[in-house]
Amino acid sequence: MAPIAVASRWLPLFRLPIVWCSSPAGGLRSRNGFLRPRYSTASLPLVLSGSEVGTLEVRHKSRMLKKKIEFLGIKTDDSCVAGLFTHLLCPKCKGGKSMESCLSFHIIQDGEFAMWRCFRPSCGWAGQAFANHRETMEGMNLMLKVESSDKLTAEGIGLEPLGDKLVLYFNERRISEGTLRRNAVMQTSQAVIAFTYRKGGELVGCKYRTIDKRFWQESGTEKWLYGLDDITEATEIIIVEGEIDKLSLEEAGFRNCVSVPAGAPITVSSKDLPSAEKDRAFQYIWNCKEYLDKFSRIILATDGDSSGQALAEELARRLGKERCWLVRWPRNGDSDVFKDANEVLRCLGPQALREAIETADTYHTDTLG
């Protein structure tokens, strides 16, 4: 049977998509990248459904996107279809010594744009290409944006639901799947944990964590406390040093908890407090000031080591020591104490963690001793 040429047209009155099927005798002409028949007496109209027309359009846009990114060195294959995430070789870092497929590549469902990010921390090359005439964006640690909006979305930064491997990782730390879902903990295509930071239900940032404890944050985003929406209706709050500690306290029955987004200082600063504009290391406190100002009791449940205690002091200096309480973690043996909330949860259980929070001391400088 002779091959059939296909082209899309519209009936003027009913706006129904049709396909003109032409025999080779009719010939073909190319217009705007589409094949169109020279009409012959053998041409017959066949009606296409809207979904079939949409599929053809998405395929065409996908081909355009793949041609654009070829100029950047990204080599795609047949697995790169709209709506799916695929792993490709990063043309910038070449996958490192192991030459791993570290570039997460995604064409969104409607084919309007493609995005990519290398998840090797030493590289981080990312960008977008658009099916229309918008310029391709690419660079090191570029913050991906969806379409022309400044709104951050999970899809826009290549996040996906947690897989079994990471769910098991959290379960071993006594964090339940229900807690993970409620806090919208996700992952990248390279199985890197993604703690999504939300404010008013909207995604405002993301912190990444590998299983071997390497951390980085979505670039170009402001710093906020993790779990901010959980304290809007609270009467008192708990501040912890890490996202996993916040999840651990939920397992002990506390949702009125937030985590700082960055690590602890090594020591307490001997200088006077800087102004809010210059206090960059603690900018998240000032960004969340309207949330924090209403609380008369703030429980500081930072890590039990010297850096964690230095963080507690720096937080208390900014929040006001008169409204702060400090958690003393239970002893782990004769001399040491448990490090943090998750260690208490794993080793002693949720009741012991709850008791540690409920018996927090009023904050004084000598409390740190």
mmCIF file of C-alpha atoms in Angstrom:
data_model
loop_
_atom_site.group_PDB
_atom_site.id
_atom_site.type_symbol
_atom_site.label_atom_id
_atom_site.label_comp_id
_atom_site.label_asym_id
_atom_site.label_seq_id
_atom_site.Cartn_x
_atom_site.Cartn_y
_atom_site.Cartn_z
ATOM 1 C CA MET A 1 0.000 0.000 0.000
ATOM 2 C CA ALA A 2 1.305 3.464 -0.876
ATOM 3 C CA PRO A 3 2.241 5.730 2.058
ATOM 4 C CA ILE A 4 -0.236 8.357 3.201
ATOM 5 C CA ALA A 5 0.652 12.013 3.772
ATOM 6 C CA VAL A 6 -1.054 13.812 6.681
ATOM 7 C CA ALA A 7 -1.678 17.520 7.325
ATOM 8 C CA SER A 8 -4.005 19.319 9.730
ATOM 9 C CA ARG A 9 -6.678 21.829 8.570
ATOM 10 C CA TRP A 10 -9.803 23.355 10.045
ATOM 11 C CA LEU A 11 -13.366 23.390 8.752
ATOM 12 C CA PRO A 12 -14.387 27.109 8.796
ATOM 13 C CA LEU A 13 -17.897 26.628 10.184
ATOM 14 C CA PHE A 14 -17.572 23.944 12.834
ATOM 15 C CA ARG A 15 -13.871 24.434 13.724
ATOM 16 C CA LEU A 16 -13.363 20.660 13.623
ATOM 17 C CA PRO A 17 -9.824 19.436 12.879
ATOM 18 C CA ILE A 18 -9.614 17.273 9.767
ATOM 19 C CA VAL A 19 -6.827 15.428 8.027
ATOM 20 C CA TRP A 20 -6.414 15.410 4.275
ATOM 21 C CA CYS A 21 -5.123 12.061 3.068
ATOM 22 C CA SER A 22 -3.403 12.259 -0.258
ATOM 23 C CA SER A 23 -1.900 9.638 -2.507
ATOM 24 C CA PRO A 24 1.640 10.197 -3.754
ATOM 25 C CA ALA A 25 0.167 11.411 -7.044
ATOM 26 C CA GLY A 26 -0.983 14.534 -5.241
ATOM 27 C CA GLY A 27 2.540 15.349 -4.083
ATOM 28 C CA LEU A 28 3.633 17.171 -0.924
ATOM 29 C CA ARG A 29 4.695 20.692 -0.123
ATOM 30 C CA SER A 30 6.422 21.894 3.046
ATOM 31 C CA ARG A 31 5.049 24.918 4.850
ATOM 32 C CA ASN A 32 6.177 26.091 8.299
ATOM 33 C CA GLY A 33 7.737 22.704 8.940
ATOM 34 C CA PHE A 34 4.512 20.774 8.290
ATOM 35 C CA LEU A 35 3.852 18.483 5.332
ATOM 36 C CA ARG A 36 0.822 19.642 3.312
ATOM 37 C CA PRO A 37 -0.655 17.823 0.298
ATOM 38 C CA ARG A 38 -1.240 19.172 -3.169
ATOM 39 C CA TYR A 39 -4.915 18.427 -3.380
ATOM 40 C CA SER A 40 -6.021 15.866 -5.919
ATOM 41 C CA THR A 41 -9.272 14.155 -6.685
ATOM 42 C CA ALA A 42 -8.037 11.292 -4.501
ATOM 43 C CA SER A 43 -7.918 13.493 -1.348
ATOM 44 C CA LEU A 44 -10.454 12.643 1.346
ATOM 45 C CA PRO A 45 -11.010 14.443 4.695
ATOM 46 C CA LEU A 46 -10.699 12.352 7.886
ATOM 47 C CA VAL A 47 -11.754 13.894 11.180
ATOM 48 C CA LEU A 48 -9.120 13.837 13.993
ATOM 49 C CA SER A 49 -10.055 14.092 17.656
ATOM 50 C CA GLY A 50 -8.736 17.021 19.684
ATOM 51 C CA SER A 51 -6.408 14.745 21.650
ATOM 52 C CA GLU A 52 -4.845 13.383 18.440
ATOM 53 C CA VAL A 53 -4.207 16.896 17.136
ATOM 54 C CA GLY A 54 -2.729 17.830 20.511
ATOM 55 C CA THR A 55 -0.387 14.834 20.386
ATOM 56 C CA LEU A 56 0.889 15.869 16.963
ATOM 57 C CA GLU A 57 1.518 19.406 18.209
ATOM 58 C CA VAL A 58 3.421 18.187 21.273
ATOM 59 C CA ARG A 59 5.607 15.931 19.109
ATOM 60 C CA HIS A 60 6.384 18.823 16.785
ATOM 61 C CA LYS A 61 7.305 21.095 19.713
ATOM 62 C CA SER A 62 9.479 18.343 21.203
ATOM 63 C CA ARG A 63 11.412 18.040 17.934
ATOM 64 C CA MET A 64 11.962 21.817 17.912
ATOM 65 C CA LEU A 65 13.241 21.723 21.501
ATOM 66 C CA LYS A 66 15.644 18.868 20.797
ATOM 67 C CA LYS A 67 17.113 20.747 17.836
ATOM 68 C CA LYS A 68 17.645 23.836 20.000
ATOM 69 C CA ILE A 69 19.477 22.034 22.771
ATOM 70 C CA GLU A 70 21.710 20.138 20.341
ATOM 71 C CA PHE A 71 23.620 23.401 19.961
ATOM 72 C CA LEU A 72 24.410 23.255 23.700
ATOM 73 C CA GLY A 73 25.801 19.740 23.406
ATOM 74 C CA ILE A 74 22.864 17.906 24.999
ATOM 75 C CA LYS A 75 22.368 14.620 23.168
ATOM 76 C CA THR A 76 18.807 13.320 23.452
ATOM 77 C CA ASP A 77 17.357 9.969 22.456
ATOM 78 C CA ASP A 78 13.962 8.357 21.928
ATOM 79 C CA SER A 79 13.371 8.164 25.691
ATOM 80 C CA CYS A 80 13.174 11.970 25.851
ATOM 81 C CA VAL A 81 9.433 12.441 25.415
ATOM 82 C CA ALA A 82 7.101 15.055 26.866
ATOM 83 C CA GLY A 83 6.023 14.443 30.440
ATOM 84 C CA LEU A 84 8.900 12.144 31.456
ATOM 85 C CA PHE A 85 12.216 12.744 33.236
ATOM 86 C CA THR A 86 15.281 11.170 31.669
ATOM 87 C CA HIS A 87 18.950 10.996 32.631
ATOM 88 C CA LEU A 88 21.496 12.131 30.067
ATOM 89 C CA LEU A 89 25.218 12.813 29.979
ATOM 90 C CA CYS A 90 25.985 16.380 31.039
ATOM 91 C CA PRO A 91 27.992 18.093 28.266
ATOM 92 C CA LYS A 92 29.678 20.376 30.805
ATOM 93 C CA CYS A 93 31.107 17.959 33.380
ATOM 94 C CA LYS A 94 30.821 14.756 31.268
ATOM 95 C CA GLY A 95 29.500 12.927 34.321
ATOM 96 C CA GLY A 96 32.788 13.171 36.198
ATOM 97 C CA LYS A 97 35.233 10.294 36.406
ATOM 98 C CA SER A 98 32.450 7.712 36.376
ATOM 99 C CA MET A 99 30.798 9.361 33.340
ATOM 100 C CA GLU A 100 27.409 8.934 35.001
ATOM 101 C CA SER A 101 24.203 10.177 33.388
ATOM 102 C CA CYS A 102 23.846 13.063 35.827
ATOM 103 C CA LEU A 103 21.813 15.512 33.717
ATOM 104 C CA SER A 104 18.110 15.403 34.566
ATOM 105 C CA PHE A 105 16.211 16.376 31.408
ATOM 106 C CA HIS A 106 12.473 17.045 31.155
ATOM 107 C CA ILE A 107 10.074 18.256 28.472
ATOM 108 C CA ILE A 108 6.866 19.386 30.139
ATOM 109 C CA GLN A 109 3.599 17.676 29.249
ATOM 110 C CA ASP A 110 2.394 20.219 26.673
ATOM 111 C CA GLY A 111 5.800 20.493 24.978
ATOM 112 C CA GLU A 112 6.087 24.249 25.554
ATOM 113 C CA PHE A 113 9.569 24.086 27.074
ATOM 114 C CA ALA A 114 12.330 21.750 28.201
ATOM 115 C CA MET A 115 14.498 22.080 31.283
ATOM 116 C CA TRP A 116 17.593 20.393 32.587
ATOM 117 C CA ARG A 117 19.880 20.356 35.605
ATOM 118 C CA CYS A 118 23.083 18.514 36.405
ATOM 119 C CA PHE A 119 22.875 17.115 39.919
ATOM 120 C CA ARG A 120 26.588 16.715 40.456
ATOM 121 C CA PRO A 121 27.277 19.336 43.184
ATOM 122 C CA SER A 122 30.546 20.361 41.532
ATOM 123 C CA CYS A 123 28.697 21.202 38.306
ATOM 124 C CA GLY A 124 25.047 22.234 38.727
ATOM 125 C CA TRP A 125 24.641 23.327 35.090
ATOM 126 C CA ALA A 126 20.990 24.087 34.366
ATOM 127 C CA GLY A 127 18.780 25.803 31.845
ATOM 128 C CA GLN A 128 15.642 25.950 29.755
ATOM 129 C CA ALA A 129 14.738 25.944 26.075
ATOM 130 C CA PHE A 130 11.384 27.052 24.709
ATOM 131 C CA ALA A 131 9.366 25.789 21.765
ATOM 132 C CA ASN A 132 8.469 29.352 20.772
ATOM 133 C CA HIS A 133 10.922 32.106 19.888
ATOM 134 C CA ARG A 134 12.041 32.835 23.446
ATOM 135 C CA GLU A 135 15.771 32.696 24.024
ATOM 136 C CA THR A 136 17.311 29.560 25.527
ATOM 137 C CA MET A 137 18.623 30.152 29.055
ATOM 138 C CA GLU A 138 21.533 28.197 30.488
ATOM 139 C CA GLY A 139 24.210 28.663 33.098
ATOM 140 C CA MET A 140 25.799 27.402 36.298
ATOM 141 C CA ASN A 141 23.306 26.930 39.134
ATOM 142 C CA LEU A 142 20.610 28.770 37.211
ATOM 143 C CA MET A 143 17.310 28.866 39.084
ATOM 144 C CA LEU A 144 14.789 27.316 36.725
ATOM 145 C CA LYS A 145 11.543 29.189 36.231
ATOM 146 C CA VAL A 146 8.330 27.876 34.787
ATOM 147 C CA GLU A 147 7.252 29.597 31.548
ATOM 148 C CA SER A 148 7.507 33.395 31.936
ATOM 149 C CA SER A 149 6.425 33.419 35.583
ATOM 150 C CA ASP A 150 8.647 34.026 38.601
ATOM 151 C CA LYS A 151 6.623 31.444 40.501
ATOM 152 C CA LEU A 152 8.706 28.509 41.707
ATOM 153 C CA THR A 153 7.145 25.089 41.190
ATOM 154 C CA ALA A 154 8.195 21.532 42.001
ATOM 155 C CA GLU A 155 7.976 20.596 38.324
ATOM 156 C CA GLY A 156 9.974 23.646 37.334
ATOM 157 C CA ILE A 157 12.969 22.579 39.427
ATOM 158 C CA GLY A 158 12.667 18.918 38.449
ATOM 159 C CA LEU A 159 11.246 17.400 41.646
ATOM 160 C CA GLU A 160 9.338 14.139 41.859
ATOM 161 C CA PRO A 161 7.708 12.062 44.627
ATOM 162 C CA LEU A 162 9.978 10.166 46.995
ATOM 163 C CA GLY A 163 10.986 6.737 45.754
ATOM 164 C CA ASP A 164 11.174 3.578 47.837
ATOM 165 C CA LYS A 165 14.888 4.010 48.544
ATOM 166 C CA LEU A 166 14.472 7.357 50.280
ATOM 167 C CA VAL A 167 11.230 6.378 51.999
ATOM 168 C CA LEU A 168 13.206 3.487 53.544
ATOM 169 C CA TYR A 169 16.005 5.910 54.489
ATOM 170 C CA PHE A 170 13.523 8.034 56.448
ATOM 171 C CA ASN A 171 11.775 5.006 57.946
ATOM 172 C CA GLU A 172 15.108 3.892 59.386
ATOM 173 C CA ARG A 173 15.151 7.263 61.144
ATOM 174 C CA ARG A 174 11.597 6.640 62.397
ATOM 175 C CA ILE A 175 10.058 9.222 60.057
ATOM 176 C CA SER A 176 6.781 7.903 58.665
ATOM 177 C CA GLU A 177 5.594 8.145 55.087
ATOM 178 C CA GLY A 178 2.582 10.158 56.269
ATOM 179 C CA THR A 179 4.835 12.806 57.814
ATOM 180 C CA LEU A 180 6.911 12.958 54.634
ATOM 181 C CA ARG A 181 3.797 13.481 52.509
ATOM 182 C CA ARG A 182 2.327 16.151 54.767
ATOM 183 C CA ASN A 183 5.588 18.097 54.661
ATOM 184 C CA ALA A 184 5.908 17.651 50.864
ATOM 185 C CA VAL A 185 9.352 16.060 51.072
ATOM 186 C CA MET A 186 10.359 15.137 47.523
ATOM 187 C CA GLN A 187 13.425 14.055 45.560
ATOM 188 C CA THR A 188 15.331 14.806 42.394
ATOM 189 C CA SER A 189 15.671 12.278 39.606
ATOM 190 C CA GLN A 190 19.099 11.419 41.057
ATOM 191 C CA ALA A 191 17.492 10.382 44.391
ATOM 192 C CA VAL A 192 18.636 13.506 46.218
ATOM 193 C CA ILE A 193 16.288 14.518 49.062
ATOM 194 C CA ALA A 194 14.447 17.789 48.423
ATOM 195 C CA PHE A 195 12.963 19.644 51.400
ATOM 196 C CA THR A 196 10.434 22.042 49.912
ATOM 197 C CA TYR A 197 10.099 25.378 51.694
ATOM 198 C CA ARG A 198 6.572 26.786 51.519
ATOM 199 C CA LYS A 199 4.905 30.025 52.540
ATOM 200 C CA GLY A 200 1.155 30.340 52.282
ATOM 201 C CA GLY A 201 1.113 27.031 50.444
ATOM 202 C CA GLU A 202 3.416 28.349 47.701
ATOM 203 C CA LEU A 203 6.884 26.952 47.029
ATOM 204 C CA VAL A 204 9.446 29.614 47.968
ATOM 205 C CA GLY A 205 12.644 27.570 48.161
ATOM 206 C CA CYS A 206 14.187 24.119 48.252
ATOM 207 C CA LYS A 207 17.057 22.575 50.181
ATOM 208 C CA TYR A 208 18.779 19.472 48.834
ATOM 209 C CA ARG A 209 20.416 16.753 50.917
ATOM 210 C CA THR A 210 22.275 13.653 49.802
ATOM 211 C CA ILE A 211 22.281 10.523 51.933
ATOM 212 C CA ASP A 212 25.953 11.162 52.742
ATOM 213 C CA LYS A 213 25.016 14.613 54.140
ATOM 214 C CA ARG A 214 25.963 17.063 51.417
ATOM 215 C CA PHE A 215 23.692 20.098 51.303
ATOM 216 C CA TRP A 216 22.857 22.887 48.882
ATOM 217 C CA GLN A 217 19.904 25.187 48.277
ATOM 218 C CA GLU A 218 17.970 26.397 45.266
ATOM 219 C CA SER A 219 19.827 29.469 44.070
ATOM 220 C CA GLY A 220 18.189 32.862 43.752
ATOM 221 C CA THR A 221 15.632 32.269 46.519
ATOM 222 C CA GLU A 222 15.199 34.116 49.807
ATOM 223 C CA LYS A 223 15.857 32.371 53.113
ATOM 224 C CA TRP A 224 12.854 31.281 55.179
ATOM 225 C CA LEU A 225 12.233 28.972 58.103
ATOM 226 C CA TYR A 226 11.297 25.431 57.092
ATOM 227 C CA GLY A 227 7.720 24.580 58.071
ATOM 228 C CA LEU A 228 6.526 28.172 58.224
ATOM 229 C CA ASP A 229 2.899 27.306 57.453
ATOM 230 C CA ASP A 230 2.786 25.053 60.535
ATOM 231 C CA ILE A 231 3.137 27.979 62.955
ATOM 232 C CA THR A 232 0.539 30.397 61.597
ATOM 233 C CA GLU A 233 -2.078 29.259 64.138
ATOM 234 C CA ALA A 234 0.300 28.205 66.922
ATOM 235 C CA THR A 235 0.530 29.847 70.350
ATOM 236 C CA GLU A 236 4.141 28.795 70.949
ATOM 237 C CA ILE A 237 6.804 27.349 68.652
ATOM 238 C CA ILE A 238 9.859 25.122 68.576
ATOM 239 C CA ILE A 239 12.938 25.957 66.496
ATOM 240 C CA VAL A 240 15.304 23.127 65.491
ATOM 241 C CA GLU A 241 18.557 22.974 63.559
ATOM 242 C CA GLY A 242 17.589 20.735 60.640
ATOM 243 C CA GLU A 243 14.664 19.632 58.518
ATOM 244 C CA ILE A 244 14.859 16.010 59.728
ATOM 245 C CA ASP A 245 14.622 17.268 63.318
ATOM 246 C CA LYS A 246 11.428 19.133 62.391
ATOM 247 C CA LEU A 247 9.991 15.907 60.953
ATOM 248 C CA SER A 248 11.122 14.033 64.081
ATOM 249 C CA LEU A 249 9.198 16.389 66.357
ATOM 250 C CA GLU A 250 6.075 15.775 64.298
ATOM 251 C CA GLU A 251 6.477 12.076 65.068
ATOM 252 C CA ALA A 252 6.454 13.056 68.758
ATOM 253 C CA GLY A 253 3.235 15.024 68.288
ATOM 254 C CA PHE A 254 4.582 18.546 67.683
ATOM 255 C CA ARG A 255 3.654 20.296 64.453
ATOM 256 C CA ASN A 256 4.310 23.809 65.766
ATOM 257 C CA CYS A 257 7.941 23.475 64.765
ATOM 258 C CA VAL A 258 10.227 25.166 62.241
ATOM 259 C CA SER A 259 13.834 24.556 61.230
ATOM 260 C CA VAL A 260 16.541 27.028 60.378
ATOM 261 C CA PRO A 261 17.582 26.719 56.691
ATOM 262 C CA ALA A 262 21.340 26.925 57.242
ATOM 263 C CA GLY A 263 23.939 25.441 59.546
ATOM 264 C CA ALA A 264 25.053 26.629 62.957
ATOM 265 C CA PRO A 265 27.920 29.047 63.617
ATOM 266 C CA ILE A 266 31.085 27.654 65.160
ATOM 267 C CA THR A 267 31.057 30.170 68.015
ATOM 268 C CA VAL A 268 28.937 33.032 69.291
ATOM 269 C CA SER A 269 29.879 36.372 67.763
ATOM 270 C CA SER A 270 31.497 38.877 70.129
ATOM 271 C CA LYS A 271 30.220 41.801 68.054
ATOM 272 C CA ASP A 272 27.038 43.773 68.509
ATOM 273 C CA LEU A 273 24.050 42.583 66.520
ATOM 274 C CA PRO A 274 24.125 43.941 62.956
ATOM 275 C CA SER A 275 21.143 45.692 61.457
ATOM 276 C CA ALA A 276 18.483 43.532 59.814
ATOM 277 C CA GLU A 277 19.746 44.545 56.369
ATOM 278 C CA LYS A 278 23.332 43.459 57.160
ATOM 279 C CA ASP A 279 22.505 40.356 59.196
ATOM 280 C CA ARG A 280 22.865 38.033 56.210
ATOM 281 C CA ALA A 281 23.630 34.825 58.122
ATOM 282 C CA PHE A 282 20.307 35.140 59.957
ATOM 283 C CA GLN A 283 18.273 36.793 57.220
ATOM 284 C CA TYR A 284 15.626 34.095 57.622
ATOM 285 C CA ILE A 285 14.775 35.487 61.089
ATOM 286 C CA TRP A 286 14.064 38.935 59.671
ATOM 287 C CA ASN A 287 12.180 37.525 56.680
ATOM 288 C CA CYS A 288 9.890 35.691 59.135
ATOM 289 C CA LYS A 289 9.664 38.509 61.670
ATOM 290 C CA GLU A 290 5.918 39.035 61.265
ATOM 291 C CA TYR A 291 5.381 35.347 62.081
ATOM 292 C CA LEU A 292 7.755 35.289 65.061
ATOM 293 C CA ASP A 293 6.755 38.547 66.742
ATOM 294 C CA LYS A 294 3.464 37.159 68.086
ATOM 295 C CA PHE A 295 4.999 34.356 70.181
ATOM 296 C CA SER A 296 5.683 34.830 73.884
ATOM 297 C CA ARG A 297 7.306 31.387 74.201
ATOM 298 C CA ILE A 298 9.900 30.046 71.772
ATOM 299 C CA ILE A 299 11.581 26.708 72.509
ATOM 300 C CA LEU A 300 15.087 26.373 71.079
ATOM 301 C CA ALA A 301 15.805 22.695 70.340
ATOM 302 C CA THR A 302 19.120 23.076 68.528
ATOM 303 C CA ASP A 303 21.839 20.402 68.473
ATOM 304 C CA GLY A 304 23.561 19.455 71.703
ATOM 305 C CA ASP A 305 27.095 20.141 70.454
ATOM 306 C CA SER A 306 28.965 23.439 70.841
ATOM 307 C CA SER A 307 27.868 24.734 67.429
ATOM 308 C CA GLY A 308 24.240 23.954 68.214
ATOM 309 C CA GLN A 309 24.498 25.838 71.484
ATOM 310 C CA ALA A 310 26.116 28.769 69.677
ATOM 311 C CA LEU A 311 23.165 28.785 67.292
ATOM 312 C CA ALA A 312 20.753 28.836 70.247
ATOM 313 C CA GLU A 313 22.542 31.871 71.674
ATOM 314 C CA GLU A 314 22.514 33.723 68.349
ATOM 315 C CA LEU A 315 18.809 33.000 67.894
ATOM 316 C CA ALA A 316 18.016 34.109 71.438
ATOM 317 C CA ARG A 317 19.913 37.366 70.916
ATOM 318 C CA ARG A 318 17.674 38.164 67.956
ATOM 319 C CA LEU A 319 14.381 36.814 69.287
ATOM 320 C CA GLY A 320 14.731 38.110 72.842
ATOM 321 C CA LYS A 321 16.052 35.861 75.623
ATOM 322 C CA GLU A 322 13.089 36.695 77.848
ATOM 323 C CA ARG A 323 10.773 34.645 75.622
ATOM 324 C CA CYS A 324 13.142 31.750 74.872
ATOM 325 C CA TRP A 325 13.415 28.294 76.444
ATOM 326 C CA LEU A 326 16.247 25.829 75.808
ATOM 327 C CA VAL A 327 15.963 22.048 75.423
ATOM 328 C CA ARG A 328 18.489 19.838 77.197
ATOM 329 C CA TRP A 329 18.802 16.545 75.356
ATOM 330 C CA PRO A 330 18.927 13.329 77.449
ATOM 331 C CA ARG A 331 22.249 11.824 78.356
ATOM 332 C CA ASN A 332 23.731 9.156 76.131
ATOM 333 C CA GLY A 333 26.002 7.363 78.581
ATOM 334 C CA ASP A 334 27.908 8.906 81.473
ATOM 335 C CA SER A 335 29.284 12.001 79.760
ATOM 336 C CA ASP A 336 27.718 12.589 76.362
ATOM 337 C CA VAL A 337 24.243 13.768 75.460
ATOM 338 C CA PHE A 338 22.191 12.828 72.427
ATOM 339 C CA LYS A 339 22.991 15.129 69.528
ATOM 340 C CA ASP A 340 19.572 16.192 68.270
ATOM 341 C CA ALA A 341 15.862 15.479 68.037
ATOM 342 C CA ASN A 342 16.197 12.709 65.481
ATOM 343 C CA GLU A 343 18.831 10.872 67.483
ATOM 344 C CA VAL A 344 16.557 10.948 70.533
ATOM 345 C CA LEU A 345 13.637 9.695 68.418
ATOM 346 C CA ARG A 346 15.677 6.846 66.931
ATOM 347 C CA CYS A 347 17.311 5.716 70.161
ATOM 348 C CA LEU A 348 14.721 6.473 72.841
ATOM 349 C CA GLY A 349 11.432 6.860 70.983
ATOM 350 C CA PRO A 350 8.769 9.560 70.582
ATOM 351 C CA GLN A 351 7.797 9.736 74.272
ATOM 352 C CA ALA A 352 11.356 10.560 75.368
ATOM 353 C CA LEU A 353 11.541 13.223 72.664
ATOM 354 C CA ARG A 354 8.267 14.708 73.838
ATOM 355 C CA GLU A 355 9.471 14.808 77.443
ATOM 356 C CA ALA A 356 12.676 16.603 76.400
ATOM 357 C CA ILE A 357 10.631 19.352 74.735
ATOM 358 C CA GLU A 358 8.129 19.654 77.577
ATOM 359 C CA THR A 359 10.899 20.032 80.205
ATOM 360 C CA ALA A 360 12.820 22.799 78.413
ATOM 361 C CA ASP A 361 14.514 25.333 80.734
ATOM 362 C CA THR A 362 13.987 29.077 80.674
ATOM 363 C CA TYR A 363 16.809 30.641 78.735
ATOM 364 C CA HIS A 364 19.754 32.220 80.537
ATOM 365 C CA THR A 365 23.337 32.651 79.427
ATOM 366 C CA ASP A 366 24.467 30.138 82.038
ATOM 367 C CA THR A 367 21.947 27.623 80.623
ATOM 368 C CA LEU A 368 24.534 26.896 77.931
ATOM 369 C CA GLY A 369 26.989 25.478 80.405
#
